[in-house]
Tab-separated table of C-alpha atoms and ligand atoms in Angstrom:
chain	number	residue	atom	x	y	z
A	286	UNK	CA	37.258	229.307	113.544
A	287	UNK	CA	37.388	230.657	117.048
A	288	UNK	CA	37.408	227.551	120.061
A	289	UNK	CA	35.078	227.827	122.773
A	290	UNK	CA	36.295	228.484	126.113
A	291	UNK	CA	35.616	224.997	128.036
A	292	UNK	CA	34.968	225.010	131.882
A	293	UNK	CA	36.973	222.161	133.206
A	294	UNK	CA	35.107	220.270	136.551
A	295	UNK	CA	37.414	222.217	139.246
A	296	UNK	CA	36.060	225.728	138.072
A	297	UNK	CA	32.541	224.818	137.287
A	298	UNK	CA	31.331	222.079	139.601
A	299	UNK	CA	28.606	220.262	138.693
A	300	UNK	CA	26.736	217.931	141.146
A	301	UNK	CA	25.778	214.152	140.142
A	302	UNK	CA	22.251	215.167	139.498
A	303	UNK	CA	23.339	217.593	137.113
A	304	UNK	CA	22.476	220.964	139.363
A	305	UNK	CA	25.146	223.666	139.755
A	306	UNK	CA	27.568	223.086	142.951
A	307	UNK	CA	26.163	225.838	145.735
A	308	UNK	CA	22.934	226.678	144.498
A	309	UNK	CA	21.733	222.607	143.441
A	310	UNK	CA	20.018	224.250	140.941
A	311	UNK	CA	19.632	222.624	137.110
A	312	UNK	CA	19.472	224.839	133.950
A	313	UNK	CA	16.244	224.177	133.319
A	314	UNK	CA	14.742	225.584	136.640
A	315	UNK	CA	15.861	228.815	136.553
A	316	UNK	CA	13.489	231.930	135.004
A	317	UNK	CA	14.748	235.419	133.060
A	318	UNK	CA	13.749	237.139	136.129
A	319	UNK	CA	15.435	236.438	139.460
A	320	UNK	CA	14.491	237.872	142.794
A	321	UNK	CA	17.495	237.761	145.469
A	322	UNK	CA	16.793	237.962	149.018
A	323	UNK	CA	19.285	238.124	152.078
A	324	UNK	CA	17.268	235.834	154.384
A	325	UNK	CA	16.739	232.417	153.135
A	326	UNK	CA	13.058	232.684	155.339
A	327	UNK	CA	12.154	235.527	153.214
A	328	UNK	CA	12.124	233.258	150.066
A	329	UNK	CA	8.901	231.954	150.986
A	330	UNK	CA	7.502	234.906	151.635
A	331	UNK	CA	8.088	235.679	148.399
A	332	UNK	CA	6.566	232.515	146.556
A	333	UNK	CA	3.598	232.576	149.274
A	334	UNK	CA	2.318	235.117	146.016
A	335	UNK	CA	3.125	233.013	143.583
A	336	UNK	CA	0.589	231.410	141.342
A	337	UNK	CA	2.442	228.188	140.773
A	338	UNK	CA	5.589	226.830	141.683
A	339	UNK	CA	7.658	224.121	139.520
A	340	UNK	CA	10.894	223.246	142.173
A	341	UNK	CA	12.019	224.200	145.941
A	342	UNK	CA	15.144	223.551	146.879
A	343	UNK	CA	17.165	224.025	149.864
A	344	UNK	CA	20.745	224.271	150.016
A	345	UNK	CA	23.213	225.848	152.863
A	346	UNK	CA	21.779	229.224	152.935
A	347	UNK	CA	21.107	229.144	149.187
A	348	UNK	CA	16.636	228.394	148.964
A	349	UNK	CA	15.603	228.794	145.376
A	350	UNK	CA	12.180	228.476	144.415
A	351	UNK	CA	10.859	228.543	140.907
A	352	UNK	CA	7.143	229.696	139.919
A	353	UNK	CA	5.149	232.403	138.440
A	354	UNK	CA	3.277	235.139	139.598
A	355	UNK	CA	0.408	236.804	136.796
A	356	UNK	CA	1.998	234.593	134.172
A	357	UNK	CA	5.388	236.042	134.941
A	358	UNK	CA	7.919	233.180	135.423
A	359	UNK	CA	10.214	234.157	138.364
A	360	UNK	CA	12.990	232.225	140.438
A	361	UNK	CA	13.436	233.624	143.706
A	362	UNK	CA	17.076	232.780	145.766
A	363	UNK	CA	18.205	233.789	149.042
A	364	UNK	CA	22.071	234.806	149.168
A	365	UNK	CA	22.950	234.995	152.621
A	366	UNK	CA	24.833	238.037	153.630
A	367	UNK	CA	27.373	239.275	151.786
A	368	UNK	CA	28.772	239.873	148.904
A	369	UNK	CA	30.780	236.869	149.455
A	370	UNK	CA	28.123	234.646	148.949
A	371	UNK	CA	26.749	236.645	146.020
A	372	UNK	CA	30.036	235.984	144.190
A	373	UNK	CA	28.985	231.756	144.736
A	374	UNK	CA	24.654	233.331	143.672
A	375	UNK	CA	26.183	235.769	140.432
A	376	UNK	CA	28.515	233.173	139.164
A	377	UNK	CA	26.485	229.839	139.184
A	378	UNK	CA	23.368	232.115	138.059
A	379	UNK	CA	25.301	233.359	135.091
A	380	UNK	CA	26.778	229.608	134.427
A	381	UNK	CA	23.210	227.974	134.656
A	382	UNK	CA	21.918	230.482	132.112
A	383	UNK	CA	24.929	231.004	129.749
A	384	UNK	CA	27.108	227.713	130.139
A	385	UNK	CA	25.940	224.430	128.375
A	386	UNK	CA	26.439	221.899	131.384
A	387	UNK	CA	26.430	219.063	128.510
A	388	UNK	CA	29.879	220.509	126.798
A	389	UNK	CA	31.266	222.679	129.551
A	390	UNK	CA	31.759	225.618	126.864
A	391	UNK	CA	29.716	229.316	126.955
A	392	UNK	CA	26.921	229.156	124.794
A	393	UNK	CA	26.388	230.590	121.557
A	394	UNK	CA	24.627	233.921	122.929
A	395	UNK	CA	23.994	235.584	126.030
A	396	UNK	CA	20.788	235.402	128.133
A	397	UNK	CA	20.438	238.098	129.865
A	398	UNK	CA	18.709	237.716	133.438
A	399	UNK	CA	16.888	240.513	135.180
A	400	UNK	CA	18.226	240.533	139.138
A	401	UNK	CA	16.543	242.154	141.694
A	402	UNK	CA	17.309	242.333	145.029
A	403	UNK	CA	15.177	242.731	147.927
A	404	UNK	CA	16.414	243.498	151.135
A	405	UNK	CA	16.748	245.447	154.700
A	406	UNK	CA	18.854	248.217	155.104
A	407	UNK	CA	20.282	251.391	157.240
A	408	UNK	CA	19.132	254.957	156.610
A	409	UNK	CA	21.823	257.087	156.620
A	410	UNK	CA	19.427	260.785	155.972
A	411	UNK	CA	16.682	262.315	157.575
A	412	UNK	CA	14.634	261.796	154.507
A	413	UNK	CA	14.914	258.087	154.950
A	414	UNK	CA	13.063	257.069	158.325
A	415	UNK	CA	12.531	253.043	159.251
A	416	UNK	CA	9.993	251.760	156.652
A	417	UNK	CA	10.970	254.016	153.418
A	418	UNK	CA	11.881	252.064	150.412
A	419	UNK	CA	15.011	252.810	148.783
A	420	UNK	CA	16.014	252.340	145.124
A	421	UNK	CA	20.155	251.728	144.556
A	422	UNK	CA	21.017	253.671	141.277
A	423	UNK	CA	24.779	253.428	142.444
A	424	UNK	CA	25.996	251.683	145.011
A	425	UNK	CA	29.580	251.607	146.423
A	426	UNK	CA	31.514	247.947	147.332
A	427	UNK	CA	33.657	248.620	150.584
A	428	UNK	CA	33.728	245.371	149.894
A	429	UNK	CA	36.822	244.864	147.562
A	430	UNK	CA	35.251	241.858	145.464
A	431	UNK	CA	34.904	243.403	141.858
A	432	UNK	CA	38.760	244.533	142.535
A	433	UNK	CA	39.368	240.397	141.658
A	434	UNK	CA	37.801	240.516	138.133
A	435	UNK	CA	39.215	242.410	134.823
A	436	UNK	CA	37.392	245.063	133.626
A	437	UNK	CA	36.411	246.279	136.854
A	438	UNK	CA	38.049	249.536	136.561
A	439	UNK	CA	35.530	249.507	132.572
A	440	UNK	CA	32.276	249.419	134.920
A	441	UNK	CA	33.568	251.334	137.900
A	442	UNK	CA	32.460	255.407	137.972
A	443	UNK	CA	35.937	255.988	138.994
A	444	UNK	CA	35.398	259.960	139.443
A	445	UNK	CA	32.928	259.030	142.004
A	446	UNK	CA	35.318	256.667	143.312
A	447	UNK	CA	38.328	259.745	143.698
A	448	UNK	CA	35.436	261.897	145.000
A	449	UNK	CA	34.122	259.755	147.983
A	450	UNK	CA	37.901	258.590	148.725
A	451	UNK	CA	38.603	262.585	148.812
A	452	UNK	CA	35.705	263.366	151.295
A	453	UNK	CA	36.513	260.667	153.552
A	454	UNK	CA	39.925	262.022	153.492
A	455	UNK	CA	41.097	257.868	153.899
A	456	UNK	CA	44.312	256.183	153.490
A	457	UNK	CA	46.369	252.929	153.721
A	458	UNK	CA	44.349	250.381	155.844
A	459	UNK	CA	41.074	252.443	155.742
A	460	UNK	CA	40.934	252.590	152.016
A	461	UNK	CA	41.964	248.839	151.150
A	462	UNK	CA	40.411	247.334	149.638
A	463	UNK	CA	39.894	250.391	147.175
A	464	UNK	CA	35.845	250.864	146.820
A	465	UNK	CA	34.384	250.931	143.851
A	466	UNK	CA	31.527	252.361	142.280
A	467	UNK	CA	28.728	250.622	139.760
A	468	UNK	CA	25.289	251.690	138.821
A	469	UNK	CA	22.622	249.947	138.332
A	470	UNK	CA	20.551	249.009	135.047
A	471	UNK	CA	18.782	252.162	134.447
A	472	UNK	CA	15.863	250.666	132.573
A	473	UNK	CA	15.235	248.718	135.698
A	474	UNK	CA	15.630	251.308	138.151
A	475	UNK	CA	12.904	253.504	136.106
A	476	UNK	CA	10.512	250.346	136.197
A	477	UNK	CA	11.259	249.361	139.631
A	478	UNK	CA	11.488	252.780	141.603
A	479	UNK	CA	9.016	254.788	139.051
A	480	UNK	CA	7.790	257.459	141.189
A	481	UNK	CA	7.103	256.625	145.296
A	482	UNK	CA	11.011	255.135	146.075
A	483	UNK	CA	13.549	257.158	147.264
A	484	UNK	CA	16.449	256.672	144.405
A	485	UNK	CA	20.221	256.934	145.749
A	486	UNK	CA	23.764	255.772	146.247
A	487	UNK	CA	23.900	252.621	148.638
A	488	UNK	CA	27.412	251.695	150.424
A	489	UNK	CA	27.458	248.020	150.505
A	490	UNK	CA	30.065	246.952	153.547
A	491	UNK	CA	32.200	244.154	154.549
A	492	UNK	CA	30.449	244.159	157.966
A	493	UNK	CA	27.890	245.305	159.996
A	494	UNK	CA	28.957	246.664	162.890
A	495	UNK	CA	32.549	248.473	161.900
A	496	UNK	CA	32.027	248.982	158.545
A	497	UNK	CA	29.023	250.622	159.034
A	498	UNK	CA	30.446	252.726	161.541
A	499	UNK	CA	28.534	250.973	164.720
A	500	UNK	CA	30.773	251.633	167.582
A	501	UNK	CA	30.071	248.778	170.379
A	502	UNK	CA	32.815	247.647	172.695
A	503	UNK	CA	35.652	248.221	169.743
A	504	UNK	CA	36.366	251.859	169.025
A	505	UNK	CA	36.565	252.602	165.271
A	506	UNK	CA	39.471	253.456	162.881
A	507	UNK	CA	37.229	256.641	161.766
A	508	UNK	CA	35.175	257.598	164.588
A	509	UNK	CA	33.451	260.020	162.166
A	510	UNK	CA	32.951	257.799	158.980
A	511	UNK	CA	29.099	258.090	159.169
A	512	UNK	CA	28.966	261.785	159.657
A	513	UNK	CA	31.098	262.345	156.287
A	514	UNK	CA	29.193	259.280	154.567
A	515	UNK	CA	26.041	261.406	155.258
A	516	UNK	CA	27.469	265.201	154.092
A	517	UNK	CA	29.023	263.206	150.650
A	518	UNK	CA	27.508	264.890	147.457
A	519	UNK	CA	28.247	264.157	143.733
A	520	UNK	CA	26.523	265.455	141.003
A	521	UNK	CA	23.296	266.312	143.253
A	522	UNK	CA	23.315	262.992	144.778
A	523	UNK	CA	23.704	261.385	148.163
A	524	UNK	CA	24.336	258.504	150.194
A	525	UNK	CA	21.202	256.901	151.485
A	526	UNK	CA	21.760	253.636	152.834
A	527	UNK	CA	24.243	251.009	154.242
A	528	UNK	CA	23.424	247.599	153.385
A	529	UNK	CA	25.747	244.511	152.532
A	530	UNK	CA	25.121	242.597	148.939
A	531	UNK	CA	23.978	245.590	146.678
A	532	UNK	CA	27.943	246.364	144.962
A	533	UNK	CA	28.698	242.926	144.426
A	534	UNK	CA	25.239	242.242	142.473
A	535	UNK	CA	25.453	245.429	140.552
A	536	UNK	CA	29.089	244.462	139.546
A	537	UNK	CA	29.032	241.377	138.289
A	538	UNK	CA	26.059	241.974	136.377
A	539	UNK	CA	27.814	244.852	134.233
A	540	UNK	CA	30.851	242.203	134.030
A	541	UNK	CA	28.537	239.922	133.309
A	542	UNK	CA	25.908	241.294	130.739
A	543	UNK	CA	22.936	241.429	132.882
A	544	UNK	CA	20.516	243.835	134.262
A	545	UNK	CA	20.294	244.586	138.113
A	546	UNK	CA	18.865	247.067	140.889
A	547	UNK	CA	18.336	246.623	144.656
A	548	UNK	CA	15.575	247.745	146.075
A	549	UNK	CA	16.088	247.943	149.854
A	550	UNK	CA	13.319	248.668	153.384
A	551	UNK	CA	14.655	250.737	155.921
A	552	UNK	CA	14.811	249.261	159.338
A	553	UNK	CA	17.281	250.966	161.426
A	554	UNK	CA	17.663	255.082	160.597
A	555	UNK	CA	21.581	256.112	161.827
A	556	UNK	CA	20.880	259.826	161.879
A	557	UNK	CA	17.416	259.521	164.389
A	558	UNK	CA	19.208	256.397	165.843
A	559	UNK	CA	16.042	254.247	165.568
A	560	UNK	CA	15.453	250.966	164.730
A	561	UNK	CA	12.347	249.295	163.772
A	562	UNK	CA	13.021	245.395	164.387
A	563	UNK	CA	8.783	244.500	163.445
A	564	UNK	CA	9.473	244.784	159.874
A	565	UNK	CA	8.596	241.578	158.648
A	566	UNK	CA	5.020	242.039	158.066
A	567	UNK	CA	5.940	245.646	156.185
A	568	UNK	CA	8.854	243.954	153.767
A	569	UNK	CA	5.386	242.271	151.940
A	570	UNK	CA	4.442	245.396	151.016
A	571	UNK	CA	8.035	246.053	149.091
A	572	UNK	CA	8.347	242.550	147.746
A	573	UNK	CA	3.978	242.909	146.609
A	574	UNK	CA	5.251	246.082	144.245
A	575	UNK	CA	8.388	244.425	143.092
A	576	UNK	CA	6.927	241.525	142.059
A	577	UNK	CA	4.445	243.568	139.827
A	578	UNK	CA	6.740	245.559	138.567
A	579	UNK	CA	9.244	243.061	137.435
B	56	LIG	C1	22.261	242.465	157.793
B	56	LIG	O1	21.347	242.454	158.846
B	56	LIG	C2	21.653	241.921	156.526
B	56	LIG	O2	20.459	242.652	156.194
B	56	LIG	C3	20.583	243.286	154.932
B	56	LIG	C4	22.086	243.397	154.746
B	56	LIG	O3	22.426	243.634	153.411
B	56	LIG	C5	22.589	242.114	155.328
B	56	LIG	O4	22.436	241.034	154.452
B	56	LIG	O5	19.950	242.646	153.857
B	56	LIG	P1	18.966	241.376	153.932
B	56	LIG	O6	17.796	241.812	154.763
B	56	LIG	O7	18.563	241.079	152.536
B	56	LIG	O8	19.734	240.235	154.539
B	57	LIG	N1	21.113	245.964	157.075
B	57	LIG	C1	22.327	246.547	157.143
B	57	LIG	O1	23.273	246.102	156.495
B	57	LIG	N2	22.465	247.621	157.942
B	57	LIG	C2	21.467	248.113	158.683
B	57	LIG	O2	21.674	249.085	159.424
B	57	LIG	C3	20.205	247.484	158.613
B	57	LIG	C4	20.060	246.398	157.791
């Protein structure tokens, strides 16, 4: 007979009360379907539709609240920026669903969670002016964190990977870490996107400013990084958006069994060079069709 893999205390921490180490979140609170937001205010925005609510909790930059919405039971958690901080959401998300916190050892089978992420983002075509909502069937970690995990070459599209690497025409310090490439759970796409979201391939960066090529006082390493982001085809498709958590969340979720998409609203367009920095009001109207459609 096969032995379970146990989880000893220094690589799954557990709190006293039982909850999972960053998150303080117990097993029992979390739902199959899991909103992520960057901004730990727009968590309430979120439940502020919800019909009930069963826990709130508030931890670093981590707020998770529990409830449903139309009989739907839904957890929405903030994440911070980064996909730093979505390694510390992914992981203890994964571990609260598929971990017995009793035994320390993976449980018999998987549950599969259904992630999706709402956020702000930067158009990077003409067809995607502040307020369109854009749909991440691929998106691209300049990020470097899948590059830590086996099997991330499985789940990469590594010809996209040589493609964009070609086009940018990048080498030693620009290209390391080396970007990958993941795509998102098509089922959820379809059901998320359906037919009034743009659908396209989101670059997730280390960084606002430079990594997005936003030249302030610091001049960049490629001064024309945007303008070859934006003339980058494969197979039809382009680059639509910058944004900073969508790789990481796509990633893991291959590694990890589960299904993910990020669904992002344009607030700053790089091609017009406009920025739209009233948005808050407008983001209800993304988070309102996500939550139906979820
Ligand atoms: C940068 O301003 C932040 O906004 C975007 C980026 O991914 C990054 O987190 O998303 P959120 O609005 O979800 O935070
Ligand atoms: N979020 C980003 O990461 N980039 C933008 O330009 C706007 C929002």
């Amino acid at each position: 007979m096969q032995t379970k893999t146990y989880f000893p205390p220094s690589e799954l921490i557990i709190n006293e009360d039982g909850s999972v180490f960053h998150l303080h979140v117990r097993p029992e609170q979390l739902a199959d379907k899991v909103i992520l937001v960057g901004d730990p205010g727009r968590v309430n925005l979120v439940a502020s539709h919800f019909d009930t609510k069963e826990c709130d909790i508030q931890s670093r930059e981590f707020h998770t609240i529990t409830g449903t919405y139309q009989g739907k039971r839904i957890t929405v958690v903030s994440t911070g920026i980064g996909c730093d901080n979505i390694d510390i959401v992914l992981n203890e998300l994964d571990a609260l669903a598929n971990i017995d916190f009793g035994t320390r050892e993976e449980k018999d089978s998987l549950r599969q969670l259904e992630l999706v992420r709402i956020g702000t983002c930067g158009g990077l075509q003409p067809y995607t002016p502040a307020g369109t909502f854009v749909c991440s069937e691929i998106s691209i970690g300049f990020d470097g964190l899948l590059n830590f995990y086996e099997g991330r070459n499985a789940v990469s599209d590594l010809p996209l990977e040589r493609a964009l690497l070609n086009h940018l025409g990048w080498t030693g310090n620009l290209c390391s870490p080396t970007p990958y490439a993941v795509h998102a759970n098509h089922e959820l796409v379809e059901r998320i996107a359906r037919n009034d979201m743009v659908r396209g391939i989101t670059v997730a960066c280390g960084g606002f400013f430079g990594p997005q090529g936003r030249r302030l006082r610091i001049p960049l390493a490629d001064p024309h990084q945007n303008e070859k982001i934006e003339s980058f085809e494969y197979k039809g498709q382009h680059i639509t958006n910058y944004e900073m958590e969508s790789s990481a969340i796509a990633g893991l979720s291959l590694l990890l069994g589960h299904k993910a998409t990020t669904v992002c609203m344009v607030i700053a367009n790089r091609v017009k060079q406009e920025a739209n920095t009233g948005y808050k009001n407008q983001i209800d109207d993304l988070i309102r069709v996500v939550l139906e459609r979820i």
